[in-house]
PDB file of C-alpha atoms in Angstrom:
ATOM      1  CA  MET Z   1       0.000   0.000   0.000  1.00  0.00           C
ATOM      2  CA  LYS Z   2       2.881   2.345   0.802  1.00  0.00           C
ATOM      3  CA  ALA Z   3       4.462   1.969  -2.649  1.00  0.00           C
ATOM      4  CA  PRO Z   4       1.415   3.242  -4.647  1.00  0.00           C
ATOM      5  CA  ILE Z   5       1.017   6.187  -2.263  1.00  0.00           C
ATOM      6  CA  LYS Z   6       4.707   7.071  -2.588  1.00  0.00           C
ATOM      7  CA  ARG Z   7       4.485   6.920  -6.395  1.00  0.00           C
ATOM      8  CA  LEU Z   8       1.463   9.225  -6.318  1.00  0.00           C
ATOM      9  CA  LEU Z   9       3.242  11.739  -4.084  1.00  0.00           C
ATOM     10  CA  ASP Z  10       6.401  11.597  -6.189  1.00  0.00           C
ATOM     11  CA  ARG Z  11       4.446  12.345  -9.355  1.00  0.00           C
ATOM     12  CA  TYR Z  12       2.441  15.058  -7.601  1.00  0.00           C
ATOM     13  CA  SER Z  13       5.645  16.779  -6.497  1.00  0.00           C
ATOM     14  CA  HIS Z  14       6.883  17.211 -10.063  1.00  0.00           C
ATOM     15  CA  ARG Z  15       4.134  19.727 -10.885  1.00  0.00           C
ATOM     16  CA  PHE Z  16       3.754  23.393  -9.986  1.00  0.00           C
ATOM     17  CA  LEU Z  17       1.391  23.156  -7.004  1.00  0.00           C
ATOM     18  CA  PRO Z  18       1.222  23.728  -3.229  1.00  0.00           C
ATOM     19  CA  SER Z  19       3.409  20.727  -2.332  1.00  0.00           C
ATOM     20  CA  LEU Z  20       6.361  22.494  -3.934  1.00  0.00           C
ATOM     21  CA  PHE Z  21       6.166  25.349  -1.464  1.00  0.00           C
ATOM     22  CA  LEU Z  22       7.216  22.924   1.293  1.00  0.00           C
ATOM     23  CA  LYS Z  23      10.433  22.315  -0.627  1.00  0.00           C
ATOM     24  CA  ILE Z  24      10.914  26.006  -1.277  1.00  0.00           C
ATOM     25  CA  ALA Z  25      10.430  26.891   2.400  1.00  0.00           C
ATOM     26  CA  ALA Z  26      13.402  24.700   3.285  1.00  0.00           C
ATOM     27  CA  THR Z  27      15.615  26.077   0.504  1.00  0.00           C
ATOM     28  CA  GLU Z  28      17.784  29.174   0.400  1.00  0.00           C
ATOM     29  CA  LEU Z  29      15.982  31.774  -1.708  1.00  0.00           C
ATOM     30  CA  SER Z  30      19.230  32.663  -3.450  1.00  0.00           C
ATOM     31  CA  ALA Z  31      19.487  29.069  -4.686  1.00  0.00           C
ATOM     32  CA  LEU Z  32      16.183  29.160  -6.524  1.00  0.00           C
ATOM     33  CA  PRO Z  33      16.351  29.489 -10.322  1.00  0.00           C
ATOM     34  CA  ARG Z  34      15.947  33.040 -11.596  1.00  0.00           C
ATOM     35  CA  GLU Z  35      13.926  33.985 -14.641  1.00  0.00           C
ATOM     36  CA  ILE Z  36      15.231  35.828 -17.652  1.00  0.00           C
ATOM     37  CA  GLU Z  37      13.650  39.225 -18.203  1.00  0.00           C
ATOM     38  CA  ILE Z  38      11.378  39.496 -21.246  1.00  0.00           C
ATOM     39  CA  PRO Z  39       9.103  42.514 -21.841  1.00  0.00           C
ATOM     40  CA  GLU Z  40       5.428  41.617 -21.687  1.00  0.00           C
ATOM     41  CA  HIS Z  41       4.730  43.183 -25.073  1.00  0.00           C
ATOM     42  CA  VAL Z  42       7.264  40.832 -26.680  1.00  0.00           C
ATOM     43  CA  ILE Z  43       5.476  37.789 -25.240  1.00  0.00           C
ATOM     44  CA  ASP Z  44       2.109  39.229 -26.258  1.00  0.00           C
ATOM     45  CA  GLN Z  45       3.282  39.698 -29.849  1.00  0.00           C
ATOM     46  CA  GLN Z  46       4.660  36.162 -30.090  1.00  0.00           C
ATOM     47  CA  LEU Z  47       1.391  34.691 -28.842  1.00  0.00           C
ATOM     48  CA  LEU Z  48      -0.689  36.951 -31.062  1.00  0.00           C
ATOM     49  CA  ASN Z  49       1.334  35.918 -34.114  1.00  0.00           C
ATOM     50  CA  VAL Z  50       0.655  32.230 -33.420  1.00  0.00           C
ATOM     51  CA  PHE Z  51      -3.070  32.506 -32.841  1.00  0.00           C
ATOM     52  CA  THR Z  52      -3.607  35.027 -35.645  1.00  0.00           C
ATOM     53  CA  SER Z  53      -1.830  32.656 -38.011  1.00  0.00           C
ATOM     54  CA  LEU Z  54      -4.049  29.755 -36.920  1.00  0.00           C
ATOM     55  CA  ALA Z  55      -7.160  31.891 -37.400  1.00  0.00           C
ATOM     56  CA  GLU Z  56      -6.057  32.853 -40.906  1.00  0.00           C
ATOM     57  CA  GLN Z  57      -4.962  29.365 -41.917  1.00  0.00           C
ATOM     58  CA  PHE Z  58      -7.902  27.450 -40.413  1.00  0.00           C
ATOM     59  CA  PRO Z  59     -10.875  29.872 -40.451  1.00  0.00           C
ATOM     60  CA  ASN Z  60     -13.446  27.071 -40.789  1.00  0.00           C
ATOM     61  CA  THR Z  61     -12.151  24.886 -37.963  1.00  0.00           C
ATOM     62  CA  CYS Z  62     -14.980  23.778 -35.696  1.00  0.00           C
ATOM     63  CA  PHE Z  63     -14.387  22.529 -32.162  1.00  0.00           C
ATOM     64  CA  ASN Z  64     -17.960  21.353 -31.604  1.00  0.00           C
ATOM     65  CA  ASN Z  65     -16.712  17.774 -31.495  1.00  0.00           C
ATOM     66  CA  PRO Z  66     -13.356  17.417 -29.656  1.00  0.00           C
ATOM     67  CA  THR Z  67     -12.778  13.990 -31.253  1.00  0.00           C
ATOM     68  CA  LEU Z  68     -12.756  15.472 -34.755  1.00  0.00           C
ATOM     69  CA  THR Z  69      -9.541  17.437 -35.213  1.00  0.00           C
ATOM     70  CA  ASN Z  70      -7.209  18.612 -37.898  1.00  0.00           C
ATOM     71  CA  SER Z  71      -4.126  18.355 -35.684  1.00  0.00           C
ATOM     72  CA  GLN Z  72      -1.731  17.115 -38.345  1.00  0.00           C
ATOM     73  CA  ASN Z  73      -2.218  20.121 -40.578  1.00  0.00           C
ATOM     74  CA  ALA Z  74      -2.116  22.545 -37.637  1.00  0.00           C
ATOM     75  CA  ASP Z  75       1.065  20.990 -36.299  1.00  0.00           C
ATOM     76  CA  GLU Z  76       2.733  21.143 -39.695  1.00  0.00           C
ATOM     77  CA  HIS Z  77       1.686  24.757 -40.094  1.00  0.00           C
ATOM     78  CA  LEU Z  78       2.997  25.685 -36.646  1.00  0.00           C
ATOM     79  CA  ARG Z  79       6.277  23.883 -37.204  1.00  0.00           C
ATOM     80  CA  GLU Z  80       6.814  25.878 -40.398  1.00  0.00           C
ATOM     81  CA  LEU Z  81       5.824  29.095 -38.619  1.00  0.00           C
ATOM     82  CA  LEU Z  82       7.805  28.576 -35.411  1.00  0.00           C
ATOM     83  CA  GLY Z  83      10.682  26.360 -36.514  1.00  0.00           C
ATOM     84  CA  PHE Z  84       9.986  23.642 -33.951  1.00  0.00           C
ATOM     85  CA  ALA Z  85       7.346  21.146 -32.823  1.00  0.00           C
ATOM     86  CA  LEU Z  86       6.434  19.604 -29.457  1.00  0.00           C
ATOM     87  CA  LYS Z  87       5.419  16.054 -28.633  1.00  0.00           C
ATOM     88  CA  ARG Z  88       4.126  14.222 -25.555  1.00  0.00           C
ATOM     89  CA  GLU Z  89       6.299  11.256 -24.662  1.00  0.00           C
ATOM     90  CA  LYS Z  90       7.333   9.311 -21.589  1.00  0.00           C
ATOM     91  CA  SER Z  91       9.276  11.677 -19.345  1.00  0.00           C
ATOM     92  CA  THR Z  92      12.886  11.099 -18.406  1.00  0.00           C
ATOM     93  CA  ILE Z  93      11.654  11.548 -14.819  1.00  0.00           C
ATOM     94  CA  LYS Z  94      10.366   8.109 -13.912  1.00  0.00           C
ATOM     95  CA  GLU Z  95       7.726   9.300 -11.444  1.00  0.00           C
ATOM     96  CA  ALA Z  96       6.356  12.048 -13.667  1.00  0.00           C
ATOM     97  CA  GLY Z  97       4.568  10.034 -16.374  1.00  0.00           C
ATOM     98  CA  ARG Z  98       4.594  11.921 -19.661  1.00  0.00           C
ATOM     99  CA  GLY Z  99       6.500  15.051 -20.510  1.00  0.00           C
ATOM    100  CA  ILE Z 100       7.029  17.407 -23.451  1.00  0.00           C
ATOM    101  CA  PHE Z 101       9.955  17.035 -25.865  1.00  0.00           C
ATOM    102  CA  ILE Z 102      11.066  19.434 -28.561  1.00  0.00           C
ATOM    103  CA  SER Z 103      11.784  18.680 -32.206  1.00  0.00           C
ATOM    104  CA  GLY Z 104      13.982  21.417 -33.576  1.00  0.00           C
ATOM    105  CA  GLN Z 105      16.000  24.141 -31.881  1.00  0.00           C
ATOM    106  CA  VAL Z 106      14.949  27.378 -30.199  1.00  0.00           C
ATOM    107  CA  PRO Z 107      16.815  30.378 -28.756  1.00  0.00           C
ATOM    108  CA  ALA Z 108      16.225  31.865 -25.320  1.00  0.00           C
ATOM    109  CA  GLY Z 109      13.123  34.023 -24.973  1.00  0.00           C
ATOM    110  CA  LYS Z 110      10.902  31.979 -27.312  1.00  0.00           C
ATOM    111  CA  VAL Z 111       7.292  31.150 -26.411  1.00  0.00           C
ATOM    112  CA  LEU Z 112       6.985  27.384 -26.771  1.00  0.00           C
ATOM    113  CA  CYS Z 113       3.408  26.665 -25.710  1.00  0.00           C
ATOM    114  CA  VAL Z 114       0.546  27.756 -23.478  1.00  0.00           C
ATOM    115  CA  TYR Z 115      -0.800  26.176 -20.301  1.00  0.00           C
ATOM    116  CA  PRO Z 116      -4.502  25.414 -21.012  1.00  0.00           C
ATOM    117  CA  GLY Z 117      -7.444  24.972 -18.690  1.00  0.00           C
ATOM    118  CA  THR Z 118     -10.181  26.530 -16.600  1.00  0.00           C
ATOM    119  CA  ILE Z 119      -9.236  29.927 -15.182  1.00  0.00           C
ATOM    120  CA  TYR Z 120     -10.100  30.613 -11.536  1.00  0.00           C
ATOM    121  CA  TYR Z 121      -9.918  34.278 -10.610  1.00  0.00           C
ATOM    122  CA  PRO Z 122      -9.453  35.331  -6.954  1.00  0.00           C
ATOM    123  CA  GLY Z 123     -12.715  34.572  -5.163  1.00  0.00           C
ATOM    124  CA  ASP Z 124     -13.569  31.530  -7.301  1.00  0.00           C
ATOM    125  CA  SER Z 125     -13.516  28.271  -5.379  1.00  0.00           C
ATOM    126  CA  VAL Z 126     -10.912  25.878  -6.760  1.00  0.00           C
ATOM    127  CA  PHE Z 127     -10.586  23.707  -3.636  1.00  0.00           C
ATOM    128  CA  ILE Z 128     -12.696  20.713  -4.704  1.00  0.00           C
ATOM    129  CA  ASN Z 129     -11.122  20.460  -8.138  1.00  0.00           C
ATOM    130  CA  SER Z 130      -7.628  20.837  -6.682  1.00  0.00           C
ATOM    131  CA  ILE Z 131      -7.839  17.751  -4.465  1.00  0.00           C
ATOM    132  CA  GLY Z 132      -5.453  15.147  -5.844  1.00  0.00           C
ATOM    133  CA  ASN Z 133      -4.938  17.368  -8.887  1.00  0.00           C
ATOM    134  CA  SER Z 134      -1.337  17.909  -9.950  1.00  0.00           C
ATOM    135  CA  PHE Z 135      -2.293  20.247 -12.800  1.00  0.00           C
ATOM    136  CA  VAL Z 136      -3.488  23.321 -10.880  1.00  0.00           C
ATOM    137  CA  LEU Z 137      -1.055  26.165 -11.570  1.00  0.00           C
ATOM    138  CA  ARG Z 138      -1.147  29.271  -9.394  1.00  0.00           C
ATOM    139  CA  CYS Z 139      -0.141  32.587 -10.960  1.00  0.00           C
ATOM    140  CA  ARG Z 140       1.649  35.352  -9.060  1.00  0.00           C
ATOM    141  CA  ASP Z 141      -1.576  37.285  -8.494  1.00  0.00           C
ATOM    142  CA  ALA Z 142      -3.532  34.253  -7.142  1.00  0.00           C
ATOM    143  CA  ILE Z 143      -5.257  33.469 -10.438  1.00  0.00           C
ATOM    144  CA  CYS Z 144      -5.239  29.684 -10.933  1.00  0.00           C
ATOM    145  CA  VAL Z 145      -5.409  27.575 -14.089  1.00  0.00           C
ATOM    146  CA  ASP Z 146      -6.646  23.995 -13.832  1.00  0.00           C
ATOM    147  CA  GLY Z 147      -5.004  22.119 -16.687  1.00  0.00           C
ATOM    148  CA  LYS Z 148      -6.185  18.610 -15.848  1.00  0.00           C
ATOM    149  CA  ASP Z 149      -7.739  16.951 -18.891  1.00  0.00           C
ATOM    150  CA  SER Z 150      -9.907  14.345 -17.166  1.00  0.00           C
ATOM    151  CA  GLY Z 151     -12.421  13.759 -14.392  1.00  0.00           C
ATOM    152  CA  MET Z 152     -14.096  16.649 -12.609  1.00  0.00           C
ATOM    153  CA  SER Z 153     -11.702  19.177 -14.116  1.00  0.00           C
ATOM    154  CA  LYS Z 154     -12.648  18.149 -17.656  1.00  0.00           C
ATOM    155  CA  ASN Z 155     -16.356  18.288 -16.805  1.00  0.00           C
ATOM    156  CA  THR Z 156     -15.919  21.743 -15.284  1.00  0.00           C
ATOM    157  CA  PHE Z 157     -14.147  23.054 -18.380  1.00  0.00           C
ATOM    158  CA  ILE Z 158     -16.838  21.732 -20.719  1.00  0.00           C
ATOM    159  CA  SER Z 159     -19.655  23.003 -18.522  1.00  0.00           C
ATOM    160  CA  CYS Z 160     -18.212  26.512 -18.193  1.00  0.00           C
ATOM    161  CA  ALA Z 161     -17.393  26.765 -21.892  1.00  0.00           C
ATOM    162  CA  ARG Z 162     -20.938  25.786 -22.841  1.00  0.00           C
ATOM    163  CA  ARG Z 163     -22.444  28.108 -20.238  1.00  0.00           C
ATOM    164  CA  ASP Z 164     -20.839  31.292 -21.495  1.00  0.00           C
ATOM    165  CA  MET Z 165     -19.531  30.681 -24.964  1.00  0.00           C
ATOM    166  CA  GLY Z 166     -21.179  27.811 -26.773  1.00  0.00           C
ATOM    167  CA  HIS Z 167     -19.467  24.859 -28.391  1.00  0.00           C
ATOM    168  CA  ASP Z 168     -17.189  26.526 -30.922  1.00  0.00           C
ATOM    169  CA  ILE Z 169     -15.578  29.402 -29.033  1.00  0.00           C
ATOM    170  CA  CYS Z 170     -12.535  27.709 -27.471  1.00  0.00           C
ATOM    171  CA  ASP Z 171     -10.207  24.819 -28.259  1.00  0.00           C
ATOM    172  CA  TRP Z 172     -11.427  21.757 -26.368  1.00  0.00           C
ATOM    173  CA  THR Z 173      -9.057  19.321 -28.034  1.00  0.00           C
ATOM    174  CA  TRP Z 174      -6.181  19.773 -25.578  1.00  0.00           C
ATOM    175  CA  MET Z 175      -8.177  17.372 -23.365  1.00  0.00           C
ATOM    176  CA  THR Z 176      -7.950  14.599 -25.965  1.00  0.00           C
ATOM    177  CA  GLU Z 177      -5.190  12.385 -27.315  1.00  0.00           C
ATOM    178  CA  ALA Z 178      -5.499  14.184 -30.656  1.00  0.00           C
ATOM    179  CA  PRO Z 179      -5.155  17.910 -29.872  1.00  0.00           C
ATOM    180  CA  PHE Z 180      -5.644  20.437 -32.653  1.00  0.00           C
ATOM    181  CA  SER Z 181      -2.093  21.707 -32.149  1.00  0.00           C
ATOM    182  CA  PHE Z 182       0.936  21.046 -29.963  1.00  0.00           C
ATOM    183  CA  PHE Z 183       0.910  24.684 -28.869  1.00  0.00           C
ATOM    184  CA  ASN Z 184      -1.784  23.980 -26.256  1.00  0.00           C
ATOM    185  CA  LEU Z 185       0.050  21.226 -24.340  1.00  0.00           C
ATOM    186  CA  GLY Z 186       1.918  23.210 -21.680  1.00  0.00           C
ATOM    187  CA  GLN Z 187       0.283  21.336 -18.807  1.00  0.00           C
ATOM    188  CA  TYR Z 188       2.499  18.332 -19.540  1.00  0.00           C
ATOM    189  CA  VAL Z 189       5.769  20.188 -18.917  1.00  0.00           C
ATOM    190  CA  ASN Z 190       7.283  18.815 -15.714  1.00  0.00           C
ATOM    191  CA  ASN Z 191       9.253  20.680 -13.083  1.00  0.00           C
ATOM    192  CA  ALA Z 192      13.006  20.274 -13.295  1.00  0.00           C
ATOM    193  CA  PRO Z 193      14.357  17.353 -11.237  1.00  0.00           C
ATOM    194  CA  LYS Z 194      17.106  19.589  -9.809  1.00  0.00           C
ATOM    195  CA  LEU Z 195      17.318  23.293  -9.099  1.00  0.00           C
ATOM    196  CA  GLY Z 196      18.925  25.191 -11.934  1.00  0.00           C
ATOM    197  CA  THR Z 197      18.256  22.554 -14.595  1.00  0.00           C
ATOM    198  CA  HIS Z 198      15.077  24.111 -15.986  1.00  0.00           C
ATOM    199  CA  ASN Z 199      14.935  25.383 -19.567  1.00  0.00           C
ATOM    200  CA  VAL Z 200      11.530  27.123 -19.568  1.00  0.00           C
ATOM    201  CA  GLN Z 201       9.701  29.526 -17.294  1.00  0.00           C
ATOM    202  CA  TYR Z 202       6.068  30.437 -16.764  1.00  0.00           C
ATOM    203  CA  MET Z 203       4.885  33.845 -17.892  1.00  0.00           C
ATOM    204  CA  GLU Z 204       1.429  35.374 -17.688  1.00  0.00           C
ATOM    205  CA  ILE Z 205      -0.264  38.027 -19.795  1.00  0.00           C
ATOM    206  CA  ASP Z 206      -3.818  39.315 -20.127  1.00  0.00           C
ATOM    207  CA  VAL Z 207      -5.330  39.376 -23.606  1.00  0.00           C
ATOM    208  CA  LYS Z 208      -6.250  42.877 -24.714  1.00  0.00           C
ATOM    209  CA  GLY Z 209      -7.315  43.958 -28.173  1.00  0.00           C
ATOM    210  CA  TRP Z 210      -6.779  40.659 -29.985  1.00  0.00           C
ATOM    211  CA  PRO Z 211      -8.973  39.921 -33.042  1.00  0.00           C
ATOM    212  CA  ILE Z 212     -12.128  38.012 -32.087  1.00  0.00           C
ATOM    213  CA  THR Z 213     -11.194  35.397 -34.693  1.00  0.00           C
ATOM    214  CA  THR Z 214      -8.340  34.194 -32.478  1.00  0.00           C
ATOM    215  CA  ARG Z 215     -10.591  33.417 -29.502  1.00  0.00           C
ATOM    216  CA  LYS Z 216     -11.727  29.932 -30.508  1.00  0.00           C
ATOM    217  CA  PHE Z 217      -8.117  28.758 -30.798  1.00  0.00           C
ATOM    218  CA  LEU Z 218      -7.365  29.670 -27.170  1.00  0.00           C
ATOM    219  CA  PRO Z 219      -7.714  26.668 -24.803  1.00  0.00           C
ATOM    220  CA  TYR Z 220      -9.371  28.601 -21.974  1.00  0.00           C
ATOM    221  CA  THR Z 221     -12.654  29.085 -20.200  1.00  0.00           C
ATOM    222  CA  THR Z 222     -13.418  30.735 -16.838  1.00  0.00           C
ATOM    223  CA  LYS Z 223     -15.000  29.231 -13.731  1.00  0.00           C
ATOM    224  CA  ALA Z 224     -17.270  32.240 -13.233  1.00  0.00           C
ATOM    225  CA  SER Z 225     -18.293  35.069 -15.531  1.00  0.00           C
ATOM    226  CA  HIS Z 226     -15.812  37.931 -15.151  1.00  0.00           C
ATOM    227  CA  PRO Z 227     -15.492  41.227 -17.033  1.00  0.00           C
ATOM    228  CA  LEU Z 228     -11.710  40.876 -16.720  1.00  0.00           C
ATOM    229  CA  PRO Z 229      -9.205  40.370 -19.553  1.00  0.00           C
ATOM    230  CA  LEU Z 230      -8.599  36.721 -20.341  1.00  0.00           C
ATOM    231  CA  ARG Z 231      -5.440  35.353 -18.721  1.00  0.00           C
ATOM    232  CA  ILE Z 232      -2.925  33.381 -20.762  1.00  0.00           C
ATOM    233  CA  VAL Z 233      -0.128  31.395 -19.123  1.00  0.00           C
ATOM    234  CA  CYS Z 234       2.691  30.413 -21.440  1.00  0.00           C
ATOM    235  CA  LEU Z 235       6.079  28.741 -21.203  1.00  0.00           C
ATOM    236  CA  VAL Z 236       9.125  30.583 -22.509  1.00  0.00           C
ATOM    237  CA  SER Z 237      12.632  29.234 -23.105  1.00  0.00           C
ATOM    238  CA  THR Z 238      15.201  30.508 -20.583  1.00  0.00           C
ATOM    239  CA  ARG Z 239      18.165  29.335 -22.677  1.00  0.00           C
ATOM    240  CA  PRO Z 240      18.767  27.804 -26.118  1.00  0.00           C
ATOM    241  CA  ILE Z 241      17.083  24.382 -26.284  1.00  0.00           C
ATOM    242  CA  GLU Z 242      18.427  21.625 -28.482  1.00  0.00           C
ATOM    243  CA  ASN Z 243      16.629  18.989 -30.531  1.00  0.00           C
ATOM    244  CA  ARG Z 244      15.063  16.135 -28.513  1.00  0.00           C
ATOM    245  CA  GLU Z 245      15.453  17.899 -25.155  1.00  0.00           C
ATOM    246  CA  GLU Z 246      12.666  17.494 -22.611  1.00  0.00           C
ATOM    247  CA  LEU Z 247      11.175  20.747 -21.374  1.00  0.00           C
ATOM    248  CA  PHE Z 248      11.519  21.427 -17.638  1.00  0.00           C
ATOM    249  CA  SER Z 249      10.096  24.383 -15.735  1.00  0.00           C
ATOM    250  CA  ALA Z 250      11.358  26.131 -12.614  1.00  0.00           C
ATOM    251  CA  TYR Z 251       9.583  25.615  -9.302  1.00  0.00           C
ATOM    252  CA  ILE Z 252       8.646  29.246  -8.712  1.00  0.00           C
ATOM    253  CA  SER Z 253       9.524  32.743  -9.808  1.00  0.00           C
ATOM    254  CA  THR Z 254      11.983  34.650  -7.641  1.00  0.00           C
ATOM    255  CA  SER Z 255      11.450  38.019  -9.281  1.00  0.00           C
TER     256      SER Z 255
END
């Protein structure tokens, strides 16, 4: 009985979630990995370029049925646009399950993917969905993104998307084994096994002034109706990343 519990806790500890703060509390702050500085407008422009390109290339894409996708064409288009592709494979961290590997090469400061899911703004209750959930990511300002693609989290995402937006307003396919594009798979990036070995960092921006045509390609819905800008969490390379490397994030921002 102890072995399965230990495996569960080991896997849980490789995600960005409250259990990591116990490790951080016992670690010298100066030893924590530091982020590279990238202006927010640069990140915004990179993201906008990706989703605008998808909207222009696939204007008739319909996400009414998450099992019907055009992922191959989208992935090929994104690889040509970005110069790399991402793939889910068995992680090099034994306890972590699957991870994300890169095909191609990227410099530092490149947006690699976004972290999808249901957005919980401060005041929204995320407690029930966070129990046993290693995919709840907490932003610096207490906004949370639940990127779990199964169980109650999946049902919550579908319910909230239908409530406010209808069937074809956001990308649902990140919750399937055949996602529309690799760009919406950031929830599978594991935390680095050792401090200082990460190659990506989390960054957050709020969408303002984007064309409405890009909205359905964003893999987000909100737990409650809010008149706030939509939050996007993305992962950005902190150093040059070589072909076939696994992506690893830092535990927490120190800036």
